[in-house]
């Protein structure tokens, strides 16, 4: 019985690898053929130093392939990196490190392989976990594998498994705080995984977890994706603020508004021109804007009116920077071929004038988009961004992952497009101006106020007197003729 107990103690001593005091400086060389002695040590910067002494039969070769990208659960992969590889032993032994795999090829005899692993230390609740496969990927069997693990602090616990299912033969923390593992008769390809739990703050965590290279992994929430969704939230807030601001009406003082006075003084609300009045009030170009613009050009000394059997419009001053784009179009159309034109033969194409007038209203910030259009620049930009986001989602899902970043971009585009639809055509500034125009009190005896009266659809009786922009005293007759000439159905030559 005593001999049996002594033999059992000797076997346990061999299996657990009770080493002398200097064993921590490097693993002992294997005493059995086709076996491995491994030493793992966590450095203070979190790097894992590994030294493996492996015995290979003299007439054989042994190869190990270690994957460096392993599943970490929840559609994520853990990415490891191996560096500073060195091999001592036979000349036909070598190692290769790629992005996804660490390969070691050993010839016959005993070889010592040294390398460093980055990414083996991960956070686990309030602790740290160090994980590394002690075996796995060997194309031949190992009769015995023993390993030791050291860290700056004594581990809290330790786990060891075979192929993620069966426990190892031995895995324990000895009285000196050194962790030891051992296993006999490992079949080719059998994976032996060791995990050591360390107290918090022992070393910095350096685990690199990325989305798995699968379709589901491409949609995993990661830090870049979270930043993309944060950007989406900013876009939502900005669009909401823009829409609320645009739909907020500006209060204007109640009561009638004086536009001009009989002594010639004139003040136009926000610099609005007669040709812009009707569109501001009704949202589209009406029949009075063109005659009001022609009359305004006369009042501002760009053309002269003669009282002849057929009213004659004569070019008086050249157009300058004081004219807006649509006013210049009207002026150029009237005097395209000569310096004078009878009113009955005056032709102005309303299409170009309307487009330039609408663009001017947008530039003046009275409208968010050209009147009469269902969508504006914000809507079109949102549609384009949304299409880019869909394309980016598909591209990232099939390549690099982080596909939710594309979804965030597509959602941002959708919000922008919706904001473009919700934006009112008229801005708060345009609303305030339209409100003022609706309450104008006009002194039509003032030449400068007369075009505004025409734009508002008023046909007042004008007192007979000399005016600087027309030959003769019957300005009222000219205004009636002008309105009749240009305020028809809008068909034919005036299109």
Tab-separated table of C-alpha atoms in Angstrom:
chain	number	residue	atom	x	y	z
A	1	UNK	CA	0.000	0.000	0.000
A	2	UNK	CA	2.823	2.429	0.814
A	3	UNK	CA	4.499	1.701	-2.504
A	4	UNK	CA	1.217	2.411	-4.347
A	5	UNK	CA	0.837	5.776	-2.632
A	6	UNK	CA	4.419	6.696	-3.440
A	7	UNK	CA	3.931	5.756	-7.101
A	8	UNK	CA	0.722	7.861	-7.268
A	9	UNK	CA	2.520	10.875	-5.828
A	10	UNK	CA	5.278	10.495	-8.409
A	11	UNK	CA	2.722	10.374	-11.248
A	12	UNK	CA	0.936	13.490	-9.946
A	13	UNK	CA	4.288	15.230	-9.641
A	14	UNK	CA	5.140	14.432	-13.248
A	15	UNK	CA	1.660	15.448	-14.511
A	16	UNK	CA	1.507	18.706	-12.598
A	17	UNK	CA	5.132	19.492	-13.430
A	18	UNK	CA	6.333	20.498	-9.975
A	19	UNK	CA	9.371	22.475	-11.097
A	20	UNK	CA	12.322	23.873	-9.267
A	21	UNK	CA	12.499	27.496	-8.218
A	22	UNK	CA	14.040	28.646	-11.467
A	23	UNK	CA	11.268	27.256	-13.656
A	24	UNK	CA	9.627	30.603	-14.106
A	25	UNK	CA	12.529	31.796	-16.277
A	26	UNK	CA	11.534	29.354	-19.020
A	27	UNK	CA	9.758	26.041	-19.381
A	28	UNK	CA	11.710	22.842	-18.755
A	29	UNK	CA	12.551	20.843	-21.852
A	30	UNK	CA	10.156	17.967	-22.501
A	31	UNK	CA	11.214	14.664	-20.942
A	32	UNK	CA	8.859	12.596	-23.085
A	33	UNK	CA	8.947	12.332	-26.876
A	34	UNK	CA	6.128	14.137	-28.707
A	35	UNK	CA	5.212	16.351	-25.749
A	36	UNK	CA	5.142	20.092	-24.921
A	37	UNK	CA	6.127	22.313	-22.030
A	38	UNK	CA	4.604	25.822	-22.177
A	39	UNK	CA	5.138	28.959	-20.144
A	40	UNK	CA	2.723	31.930	-20.361
A	41	UNK	CA	3.346	35.256	-18.680
A	42	UNK	CA	1.220	38.407	-18.760
A	43	UNK	CA	3.371	41.522	-18.964
A	44	UNK	CA	2.402	44.739	-17.215
A	45	UNK	CA	1.325	46.306	-20.528
A	46	UNK	CA	-1.163	43.483	-21.160
A	47	UNK	CA	0.930	41.589	-23.710
A	48	UNK	CA	1.051	37.795	-23.278
A	49	UNK	CA	4.538	36.288	-23.610
A	50	UNK	CA	4.515	32.616	-24.637
A	51	UNK	CA	7.388	30.161	-24.680
A	52	UNK	CA	6.763	26.610	-25.956
A	53	UNK	CA	9.273	23.758	-25.798
A	54	UNK	CA	8.085	20.954	-28.080
A	55	UNK	CA	9.609	17.514	-28.637
A	56	UNK	CA	9.124	16.012	-32.098
A	57	UNK	CA	10.269	12.493	-33.076
A	58	UNK	CA	13.557	12.556	-35.019
A	59	UNK	CA	12.034	11.244	-38.241
A	60	UNK	CA	8.821	13.366	-38.134
A	61	UNK	CA	7.501	16.896	-38.584
A	62	UNK	CA	4.792	18.660	-36.592
A	63	UNK	CA	2.710	21.632	-37.758
A	64	UNK	CA	0.335	23.817	-35.771
A	65	UNK	CA	-2.166	26.327	-37.175
A	66	UNK	CA	-3.721	28.775	-34.703
A	67	UNK	CA	-6.629	30.953	-35.917
A	68	UNK	CA	-6.200	34.593	-34.895
A	69	UNK	CA	-9.835	35.506	-35.446
A	70	UNK	CA	-12.141	33.491	-33.189
A	71	UNK	CA	-15.880	33.779	-32.420
A	72	UNK	CA	-16.658	35.858	-29.337
A	73	UNK	CA	-20.463	35.458	-29.297
A	74	UNK	CA	-23.227	37.901	-30.248
A	75	UNK	CA	-22.082	37.951	-33.901
A	76	UNK	CA	-18.664	39.246	-32.920
A	77	UNK	CA	-15.120	37.980	-33.434
A	78	UNK	CA	-12.076	38.407	-31.238
A	79	UNK	CA	-8.977	39.384	-33.193
A	80	UNK	CA	-5.557	38.383	-31.838
A	81	UNK	CA	-2.123	39.420	-33.058
A	82	UNK	CA	1.143	37.473	-32.798
A	83	UNK	CA	4.511	39.196	-33.041
A	84	UNK	CA	8.223	38.787	-32.181
A	85	UNK	CA	8.286	35.114	-33.184
A	86	UNK	CA	11.592	33.295	-32.633
A	87	UNK	CA	12.416	29.580	-32.961
A	88	UNK	CA	15.384	27.742	-31.451
A	89	UNK	CA	15.985	24.237	-32.731
A	90	UNK	CA	16.205	22.423	-36.034
A	91	UNK	CA	17.018	24.492	-39.126
A	92	UNK	CA	13.967	23.210	-40.952
A	93	UNK	CA	11.616	24.736	-38.360
A	94	UNK	CA	9.845	27.982	-39.218
A	95	UNK	CA	6.806	30.120	-38.379
A	96	UNK	CA	4.441	32.338	-40.355
A	97	UNK	CA	2.002	34.981	-39.159
A	98	UNK	CA	-0.835	36.273	-41.360
A	99	UNK	CA	-3.799	38.434	-40.529
A	100	UNK	CA	-5.970	35.393	-39.756
A	101	UNK	CA	-3.561	32.604	-38.766
A	102	UNK	CA	-0.359	31.766	-36.875
A	103	UNK	CA	1.466	28.739	-38.293
A	104	UNK	CA	4.407	26.869	-36.729
A	105	UNK	CA	6.280	24.071	-38.563
A	106	UNK	CA	8.745	22.030	-36.506
A	107	UNK	CA	11.277	19.415	-37.554
A	108	UNK	CA	12.446	16.427	-35.551
A	109	UNK	CA	14.040	17.040	-32.174
A	110	UNK	CA	13.262	19.592	-29.473
A	111	UNK	CA	12.416	23.185	-30.523
A	112	UNK	CA	11.701	26.248	-28.404
A	113	UNK	CA	9.190	28.725	-29.893
A	114	UNK	CA	8.906	32.201	-28.369
A	115	UNK	CA	6.293	34.801	-29.354
A	116	UNK	CA	4.106	37.581	-27.963
A	117	UNK	CA	0.300	37.766	-28.232
A	118	UNK	CA	-1.658	41.048	-28.269
A	119	UNK	CA	-5.373	41.029	-27.562
A	120	UNK	CA	-5.496	38.099	-25.134
A	121	UNK	CA	-6.677	40.202	-22.151
A	122	UNK	CA	-10.351	41.096	-22.093
A	123	UNK	CA	-12.728	42.712	-19.614
A	124	UNK	CA	-15.241	40.379	-17.954
A	125	UNK	CA	-17.508	42.280	-15.593
A	126	UNK	CA	-15.331	43.691	-12.822
A	127	UNK	CA	-12.463	41.289	-13.640
A	128	UNK	CA	-10.051	40.491	-16.460
A	129	UNK	CA	-9.865	37.286	-18.470
A	130	UNK	CA	-6.734	36.050	-20.232
A	131	UNK	CA	-7.451	33.410	-22.892
A	132	UNK	CA	-5.115	31.496	-25.197
A	133	UNK	CA	-5.226	28.003	-26.776
A	134	UNK	CA	-2.436	25.913	-25.231
A	135	UNK	CA	-2.975	23.336	-27.971
A	136	UNK	CA	-5.077	23.120	-31.084
A	137	UNK	CA	-4.288	22.883	-34.736
A	138	UNK	CA	-1.441	20.344	-34.288
A	139	UNK	CA	-1.461	17.822	-37.120
A	140	UNK	CA	-0.103	15.123	-34.841
A	141	UNK	CA	-0.836	13.796	-31.324
A	142	UNK	CA	0.778	15.046	-28.135
A	143	UNK	CA	1.389	12.474	-25.405
A	144	UNK	CA	1.715	15.120	-22.669
A	145	UNK	CA	1.203	18.895	-22.442
A	146	UNK	CA	2.100	20.889	-19.346
A	147	UNK	CA	1.840	24.669	-18.983
A	148	UNK	CA	2.343	27.369	-16.368
A	149	UNK	CA	0.834	30.841	-16.214
A	150	UNK	CA	2.144	33.889	-14.317
A	151	UNK	CA	0.764	37.412	-13.915
A	152	UNK	CA	1.555	40.524	-11.823
A	153	UNK	CA	-1.240	39.486	-9.399
A	154	UNK	CA	-2.481	36.115	-8.197
A	155	UNK	CA	-5.409	34.923	-10.357
A	156	UNK	CA	-8.916	34.706	-8.937
A	157	UNK	CA	-9.849	31.533	-10.795
A	158	UNK	CA	-8.858	29.373	-13.732
A	159	UNK	CA	-10.647	27.301	-16.402
A	160	UNK	CA	-9.373	24.769	-18.908
A	161	UNK	CA	-11.352	22.786	-21.473
A	162	UNK	CA	-10.857	20.403	-24.389
A	163	UNK	CA	-12.671	21.437	-27.565
A	164	UNK	CA	-14.870	23.691	-25.401
A	165	UNK	CA	-16.625	20.665	-23.856
A	166	UNK	CA	-14.487	18.502	-21.566
A	167	UNK	CA	-12.401	19.715	-18.621
A	168	UNK	CA	-8.644	19.305	-18.736
A	169	UNK	CA	-6.886	16.722	-16.613
A	170	UNK	CA	-5.525	19.378	-14.255
A	171	UNK	CA	-5.864	23.168	-13.912
A	172	UNK	CA	-5.096	24.798	-10.591
A	173	UNK	CA	-3.383	27.684	-8.771
A	174	UNK	CA	-0.557	26.535	-6.515
A	175	UNK	CA	0.457	27.950	-3.133
A	176	UNK	CA	2.921	30.384	-4.800
A	177	UNK	CA	0.204	31.839	-7.045
A	178	UNK	CA	1.487	30.085	-10.179
A	179	UNK	CA	-1.232	28.574	-12.356
A	180	UNK	CA	-0.584	25.146	-13.846
A	181	UNK	CA	-2.315	23.098	-16.543
A	182	UNK	CA	-1.720	19.576	-17.807
A	183	UNK	CA	-3.253	17.076	-20.197
A	184	UNK	CA	-2.299	13.657	-21.523
A	185	UNK	CA	-2.869	12.056	-24.920
A	186	UNK	CA	-4.128	14.965	-27.009
A	187	UNK	CA	-5.401	13.698	-30.356
A	188	UNK	CA	-4.435	15.623	-33.552
A	189	UNK	CA	-6.432	18.857	-33.823
A	190	UNK	CA	-7.754	18.716	-30.243
A	191	UNK	CA	-8.088	22.231	-28.845
A	192	UNK	CA	-7.003	22.879	-25.269
A	193	UNK	CA	-8.174	26.332	-24.137
A	194	UNK	CA	-6.940	27.990	-20.951
A	195	UNK	CA	-8.684	30.967	-19.346
A	196	UNK	CA	-7.355	32.750	-16.269
A	197	UNK	CA	-9.421	35.328	-14.359
A	198	UNK	CA	-7.348	38.188	-12.902
A	199	UNK	CA	-8.311	40.898	-10.392
A	200	UNK	CA	-9.383	44.233	-11.925
A	201	UNK	CA	-6.550	46.611	-12.695
A	202	UNK	CA	-3.914	43.903	-12.894
A	203	UNK	CA	-3.009	44.885	-16.452
A	204	UNK	CA	-4.795	46.964	-19.123
A	205	UNK	CA	-7.420	45.123	-21.185
A	206	UNK	CA	-6.434	44.931	-24.859
A	207	UNK	CA	-8.976	42.566	-26.408
A	208	UNK	CA	-9.923	43.658	-29.926
A	209	UNK	CA	-13.506	42.617	-30.683
A	210	UNK	CA	-14.933	43.268	-34.153
A	211	UNK	CA	-18.153	42.290	-35.943
A	212	UNK	CA	-18.122	38.734	-37.240
A	213	UNK	CA	-17.496	38.282	-40.941
A	214	UNK	CA	-21.130	37.310	-41.516
A	215	UNK	CA	-24.236	39.115	-42.690
A	216	UNK	CA	-25.520	39.304	-39.111
A	217	UNK	CA	-22.122	40.530	-37.926
A	218	UNK	CA	-22.198	43.315	-40.484
A	219	UNK	CA	-25.127	44.851	-38.590
A	220	UNK	CA	-23.636	44.604	-35.086
A	221	UNK	CA	-23.693	47.808	-33.040
A	222	UNK	CA	-20.107	49.046	-32.662
A	223	UNK	CA	-18.489	52.320	-31.643
A	224	UNK	CA	-18.304	53.700	-35.230
A	225	UNK	CA	-21.930	52.664	-35.751
A	226	UNK	CA	-22.965	54.340	-32.486
A	227	UNK	CA	-21.267	57.532	-33.659
A	228	UNK	CA	-23.169	57.285	-36.957
A	229	UNK	CA	-26.492	56.998	-35.096
A	230	UNK	CA	-25.471	59.933	-32.900
A	231	UNK	CA	-24.979	61.918	-36.109
A	232	UNK	CA	-28.453	60.806	-37.192
A	233	UNK	CA	-29.883	62.147	-33.928
A	234	UNK	CA	-28.178	65.490	-34.604
A	235	UNK	CA	-29.706	65.575	-38.092
A	236	UNK	CA	-33.160	64.847	-36.652
A	237	UNK	CA	-32.831	67.648	-34.117
A	238	UNK	CA	-31.576	70.089	-36.748
A	239	UNK	CA	-34.387	69.266	-39.197
A	240	UNK	CA	-37.017	69.477	-36.454
A	241	UNK	CA	-35.698	72.877	-35.385
A	242	UNK	CA	-35.634	74.059	-38.990
A	243	UNK	CA	-39.232	72.966	-39.634
A	244	UNK	CA	-40.544	74.471	-36.386
A	245	UNK	CA	-38.754	77.731	-37.079
A	246	UNK	CA	-40.013	77.862	-40.656
A	247	UNK	CA	-43.606	77.216	-39.595
A	248	UNK	CA	-43.510	79.862	-36.867
A	249	UNK	CA	-45.253	82.992	-38.065
A	250	UNK	CA	-43.654	86.348	-37.304
A	251	UNK	CA	-46.016	88.723	-35.567
A	252	UNK	CA	-46.461	92.103	-37.232
A	253	UNK	CA	-48.071	95.231	-35.815
A	254	UNK	CA	-51.844	95.328	-36.379
A	255	UNK	CA	-53.615	97.939	-38.460
A	256	UNK	CA	-53.040	99.437	-41.917
A	257	UNK	CA	-49.549	100.025	-43.280
A	258	UNK	CA	-48.500	103.196	-45.095
A	259	UNK	CA	-46.376	102.462	-48.151
A	260	UNK	CA	-45.991	105.911	-49.667
A	261	UNK	CA	-46.949	109.522	-49.154
A	262	UNK	CA	-48.110	112.265	-51.491
A	263	UNK	CA	-44.949	114.317	-51.029
A	264	UNK	CA	-42.923	111.762	-52.958
A	265	UNK	CA	-41.371	109.972	-50.030
A	266	UNK	CA	-41.504	106.225	-50.352
A	267	UNK	CA	-40.776	103.196	-48.180
A	268	UNK	CA	-41.203	99.656	-49.462
A	269	UNK	CA	-41.584	96.888	-46.826
A	270	UNK	CA	-38.386	94.802	-46.857
A	271	UNK	CA	-37.494	96.184	-50.276
A	272	UNK	CA	-40.247	94.249	-52.070
A	273	UNK	CA	-40.827	95.175	-55.718
A	274	UNK	CA	-44.225	95.463	-57.444
A	275	UNK	CA	-43.549	92.410	-59.612
A	276	UNK	CA	-43.022	90.305	-56.482
A	277	UNK	CA	-46.171	91.336	-54.638
A	278	UNK	CA	-48.672	88.963	-56.249
A	279	UNK	CA	-46.502	85.857	-55.826
A	280	UNK	CA	-45.832	86.739	-52.177
A	281	UNK	CA	-49.569	87.001	-51.541
A	282	UNK	CA	-50.877	84.120	-53.635
A	283	UNK	CA	-47.914	81.749	-54.080
A	284	UNK	CA	-47.776	81.993	-57.869
A	285	UNK	CA	-47.247	84.483	-60.661
A	286	UNK	CA	-50.536	86.250	-61.384
A	287	UNK	CA	-51.836	88.435	-64.212
A	288	UNK	CA	-50.861	91.757	-62.608
A	289	UNK	CA	-47.132	91.207	-62.002
A	290	UNK	CA	-45.996	91.898	-65.582
A	291	UNK	CA	-47.908	95.191	-66.082
A	292	UNK	CA	-46.840	96.278	-62.572
A	293	UNK	CA	-43.192	95.584	-63.482
A	294	UNK	CA	-43.423	97.530	-66.773
A	295	UNK	CA	-45.048	100.462	-64.986
A	296	UNK	CA	-42.365	100.311	-62.276
A	297	UNK	CA	-39.628	100.451	-64.947
A	298	UNK	CA	-41.262	103.631	-66.246
A	299	UNK	CA	-41.546	105.170	-62.784
A	300	UNK	CA	-37.855	104.364	-62.138
A	301	UNK	CA	-36.795	106.081	-65.396
A	302	UNK	CA	-35.726	103.008	-67.351
A	303	UNK	CA	-38.359	103.658	-70.030
A	304	UNK	CA	-40.472	106.570	-71.241
A	305	UNK	CA	-44.136	106.502	-72.264
A	306	UNK	CA	-45.498	108.586	-75.149
A	307	UNK	CA	-49.169	109.333	-75.595
A	308	UNK	CA	-49.694	108.347	-79.229
A	309	UNK	CA	-52.556	106.599	-80.964
A	310	UNK	CA	-50.875	103.384	-79.812
A	311	UNK	CA	-49.011	103.946	-76.567
A	312	UNK	CA	-45.286	103.944	-77.308
A	313	UNK	CA	-42.670	102.619	-74.888
A	314	UNK	CA	-39.211	104.152	-75.399
A	315	UNK	CA	-35.883	103.079	-73.963
A	316	UNK	CA	-34.671	105.801	-71.591
A	317	UNK	CA	-31.763	104.499	-69.480
A	318	UNK	CA	-29.632	101.391	-69.771
A	319	UNK	CA	-30.310	98.561	-67.296
A	320	UNK	CA	-27.890	98.529	-64.367
A	321	UNK	CA	-27.236	96.643	-61.143
A	322	UNK	CA	-30.381	98.137	-59.588
A	323	UNK	CA	-32.515	95.830	-61.720
A	324	UNK	CA	-33.219	92.289	-60.579
A	325	UNK	CA	-32.822	89.377	-62.948
A	326	UNK	CA	-36.491	89.172	-63.885
A	327	UNK	CA	-36.726	92.963	-64.407
A	328	UNK	CA	-33.774	92.841	-66.797
A	329	UNK	CA	-35.499	90.010	-68.704
A	330	UNK	CA	-38.629	92.156	-69.074
A	331	UNK	CA	-36.605	95.192	-70.171
A	332	UNK	CA	-34.569	93.226	-72.715
A	333	UNK	CA	-37.712	91.541	-74.088
A	334	UNK	CA	-39.456	94.893	-74.607
A	335	UNK	CA	-36.522	96.466	-76.471
A	336	UNK	CA	-35.010	93.410	-78.113
A	337	UNK	CA	-35.019	94.849	-81.651
A	338	UNK	CA	-35.295	98.621	-81.235
A	339	UNK	CA	-35.238	101.475	-78.768
A	340	UNK	CA	-39.027	101.830	-78.832
A	341	UNK	CA	-42.000	99.523	-79.140
A	342	UNK	CA	-45.781	100.143	-79.408
A	343	UNK	CA	-47.644	98.723	-76.429
A	344	UNK	CA	-49.842	96.646	-78.728
A	345	UNK	CA	-46.770	94.819	-80.072
A	346	UNK	CA	-44.853	94.471	-76.818
A	347	UNK	CA	-43.911	90.841	-76.155
A	348	UNK	CA	-42.558	89.326	-72.950
A	349	UNK	CA	-42.137	85.586	-72.415
A	350	UNK	CA	-43.619	84.817	-69.018
A	351	UNK	CA	-41.776	81.504	-68.575
A	352	UNK	CA	-38.233	82.897	-68.147
A	353	UNK	CA	-39.574	85.834	-66.150
A	354	UNK	CA	-41.445	83.492	-63.803
A	355	UNK	CA	-38.410	81.261	-63.228
A	356	UNK	CA	-36.115	84.197	-62.479
A	357	UNK	CA	-38.740	85.865	-60.274
A	358	UNK	CA	-39.210	82.685	-58.226
A	359	UNK	CA	-35.436	82.282	-57.867
A	360	UNK	CA	-35.212	85.870	-56.621
A	361	UNK	CA	-37.895	85.206	-53.995
A	362	UNK	CA	-35.831	82.276	-52.709
A	363	UNK	CA	-32.653	84.381	-52.683
A	364	UNK	CA	-34.447	87.053	-50.678
A	365	UNK	CA	-35.409	84.354	-48.128
A	366	UNK	CA	-39.094	84.932	-48.571
A	367	UNK	CA	-39.615	81.391	-49.883
A	368	UNK	CA	-37.888	78.139	-48.960
A	369	UNK	CA	-38.215	76.828	-52.511
A	370	UNK	CA	-39.566	78.176	-55.820
A	371	UNK	CA	-43.341	78.651	-55.575
A	372	UNK	CA	-45.335	75.968	-57.339
A	373	UNK	CA	-42.753	73.225	-56.744
A	374	UNK	CA	-43.652	70.293	-54.492
A	375	UNK	CA	-40.074	69.707	-53.443
A	376	UNK	CA	-37.064	71.896	-52.838
A	377	UNK	CA	-33.315	71.502	-52.509
A	378	UNK	CA	-33.576	69.994	-49.027
A	379	UNK	CA	-35.894	67.243	-50.259
A	380	UNK	CA	-33.712	66.459	-53.279
A	381	UNK	CA	-30.575	66.430	-51.123
A	382	UNK	CA	-32.299	64.063	-48.682
A	383	UNK	CA	-33.272	61.673	-51.484
A	384	UNK	CA	-29.705	61.614	-52.804
A	385	UNK	CA	-28.253	61.044	-49.330
A	386	UNK	CA	-30.797	58.299	-48.692
A	387	UNK	CA	-29.804	56.532	-51.929
A	388	UNK	CA	-26.124	56.828	-50.985
A	389	UNK	CA	-26.971	55.333	-47.582
A	390	UNK	CA	-28.746	52.324	-49.128
A	391	UNK	CA	-25.805	51.716	-51.454
A	392	UNK	CA	-23.335	52.062	-48.569
A	393	UNK	CA	-25.372	49.648	-46.424
A	394	UNK	CA	-25.227	46.942	-49.086
A	395	UNK	CA	-21.538	47.599	-49.756
A	396	UNK	CA	-20.543	47.443	-46.078
A	397	UNK	CA	-22.703	44.372	-45.432
A	398	UNK	CA	-20.843	42.510	-48.176
A	399	UNK	CA	-17.350	43.789	-47.318
A	400	UNK	CA	-16.056	45.518	-44.199
A	401	UNK	CA	-19.121	45.304	-41.938
A	402	UNK	CA	-20.417	48.303	-39.932
A	403	UNK	CA	-23.475	48.216	-42.207
A	404	UNK	CA	-25.556	50.117	-39.654
A	405	UNK	CA	-23.490	53.195	-40.514
A	406	UNK	CA	-25.052	52.999	-43.973
A	407	UNK	CA	-28.493	52.602	-42.394
A	408	UNK	CA	-27.870	55.722	-40.301
A	409	UNK	CA	-26.938	57.639	-43.454
A	410	UNK	CA	-30.050	56.379	-45.266
A	411	UNK	CA	-32.242	57.324	-42.301
A	412	UNK	CA	-30.656	60.793	-42.213
A	413	UNK	CA	-31.497	61.225	-45.882
A	414	UNK	CA	-35.095	60.169	-45.222
A	415	UNK	CA	-35.391	62.704	-42.391
A	416	UNK	CA	-34.000	65.461	-44.609
A	417	UNK	CA	-36.440	64.568	-47.386
A	418	UNK	CA	-39.358	64.548	-44.938
A	419	UNK	CA	-38.208	67.875	-43.548
A	420	UNK	CA	-38.151	69.249	-47.085
A	421	UNK	CA	-41.777	68.195	-47.542
A	422	UNK	CA	-42.843	69.679	-44.201
A	423	UNK	CA	-41.147	73.017	-44.778
A	424	UNK	CA	-43.748	75.630	-45.789
A	425	UNK	CA	-43.102	77.313	-49.119
A	426	UNK	CA	-43.082	80.749	-47.521
A	427	UNK	CA	-40.607	81.541	-44.757
A	428	UNK	CA	-41.545	83.418	-41.559
A	429	UNK	CA	-39.983	86.498	-43.126
A	430	UNK	CA	-42.137	85.966	-46.215
A	431	UNK	CA	-45.220	85.468	-44.043
A	432	UNK	CA	-44.590	88.746	-42.241
A	433	UNK	CA	-44.109	90.583	-45.543
A	434	UNK	CA	-47.266	89.068	-47.057
A	435	UNK	CA	-49.191	90.141	-43.983
A	436	UNK	CA	-47.947	93.703	-44.413
A	437	UNK	CA	-48.777	93.707	-48.123
A	438	UNK	CA	-52.317	92.577	-47.364
A	439	UNK	CA	-52.813	95.656	-45.166
A	440	UNK	CA	-51.241	98.308	-47.370
A	441	UNK	CA	-52.821	101.739	-47.531
A	442	UNK	CA	-51.741	103.264	-50.820
A	443	UNK	CA	-51.625	106.873	-51.895
A	444	UNK	CA	-51.999	106.291	-55.634
A	445	UNK	CA	-51.234	109.936	-56.388
A	446	UNK	CA	-47.654	108.997	-55.535
A	447	UNK	CA	-45.929	107.773	-58.715
A	448	UNK	CA	-43.816	105.300	-56.760
A	449	UNK	CA	-46.872	103.747	-55.107
A	450	UNK	CA	-48.795	103.371	-58.384
A	451	UNK	CA	-47.070	100.117	-59.555
A	452	UNK	CA	-47.875	98.538	-56.181
A	453	UNK	CA	-51.533	99.434	-56.609
A	454	UNK	CA	-51.521	97.699	-59.999
A	455	UNK	CA	-49.775	94.641	-58.486
A	456	UNK	CA	-52.477	94.458	-55.795
A	457	UNK	CA	-55.201	94.566	-58.469
A	458	UNK	CA	-56.382	98.081	-57.739
A	459	UNK	CA	-57.475	100.337	-60.655
A	460	UNK	CA	-57.835	103.712	-58.964
A	461	UNK	CA	-58.910	106.956	-60.565
A	462	UNK	CA	-55.736	108.963	-61.089
A	463	UNK	CA	-55.818	112.756	-60.902
A	464	UNK	CA	-54.861	114.440	-64.161
A	465	UNK	CA	-51.423	116.065	-63.809
A	466	UNK	CA	-48.019	116.084	-65.374
A	467	UNK	CA	-45.820	113.104	-64.484
A	468	UNK	CA	-42.110	112.720	-65.158
A	469	UNK	CA	-42.318	109.271	-66.746
A	470	UNK	CA	-45.081	109.893	-69.335
A	471	UNK	CA	-45.702	112.502	-72.012
A	472	UNK	CA	-49.126	113.916	-71.351
A	473	UNK	CA	-51.360	114.053	-68.354
A	474	UNK	CA	-53.558	111.013	-68.831
A	475	UNK	CA	-51.585	108.451	-66.838
A	476	UNK	CA	-54.782	106.682	-65.837
A	477	UNK	CA	-55.592	105.840	-69.465
A	478	UNK	CA	-52.093	104.359	-69.940
A	479	UNK	CA	-52.401	102.239	-66.796
A	480	UNK	CA	-55.733	100.860	-68.033
A	481	UNK	CA	-54.231	100.086	-71.446
A	482	UNK	CA	-51.153	98.493	-69.878
A	483	UNK	CA	-53.220	96.236	-67.617
A	484	UNK	CA	-55.427	95.266	-70.529
A	485	UNK	CA	-52.433	94.456	-72.730
A	486	UNK	CA	-50.530	92.253	-70.292
A	487	UNK	CA	-53.154	90.957	-67.871
A	488	UNK	CA	-55.064	88.780	-70.322
A	489	UNK	CA	-55.337	85.033	-70.333
A	490	UNK	CA	-51.586	84.574	-70.556
A	491	UNK	CA	-51.737	82.746	-73.876
A	492	UNK	CA	-50.049	83.357	-77.205
A	493	UNK	CA	-47.266	85.859	-77.625
A	494	UNK	CA	-46.907	86.784	-73.950
A	495	UNK	CA	-45.945	83.222	-73.007
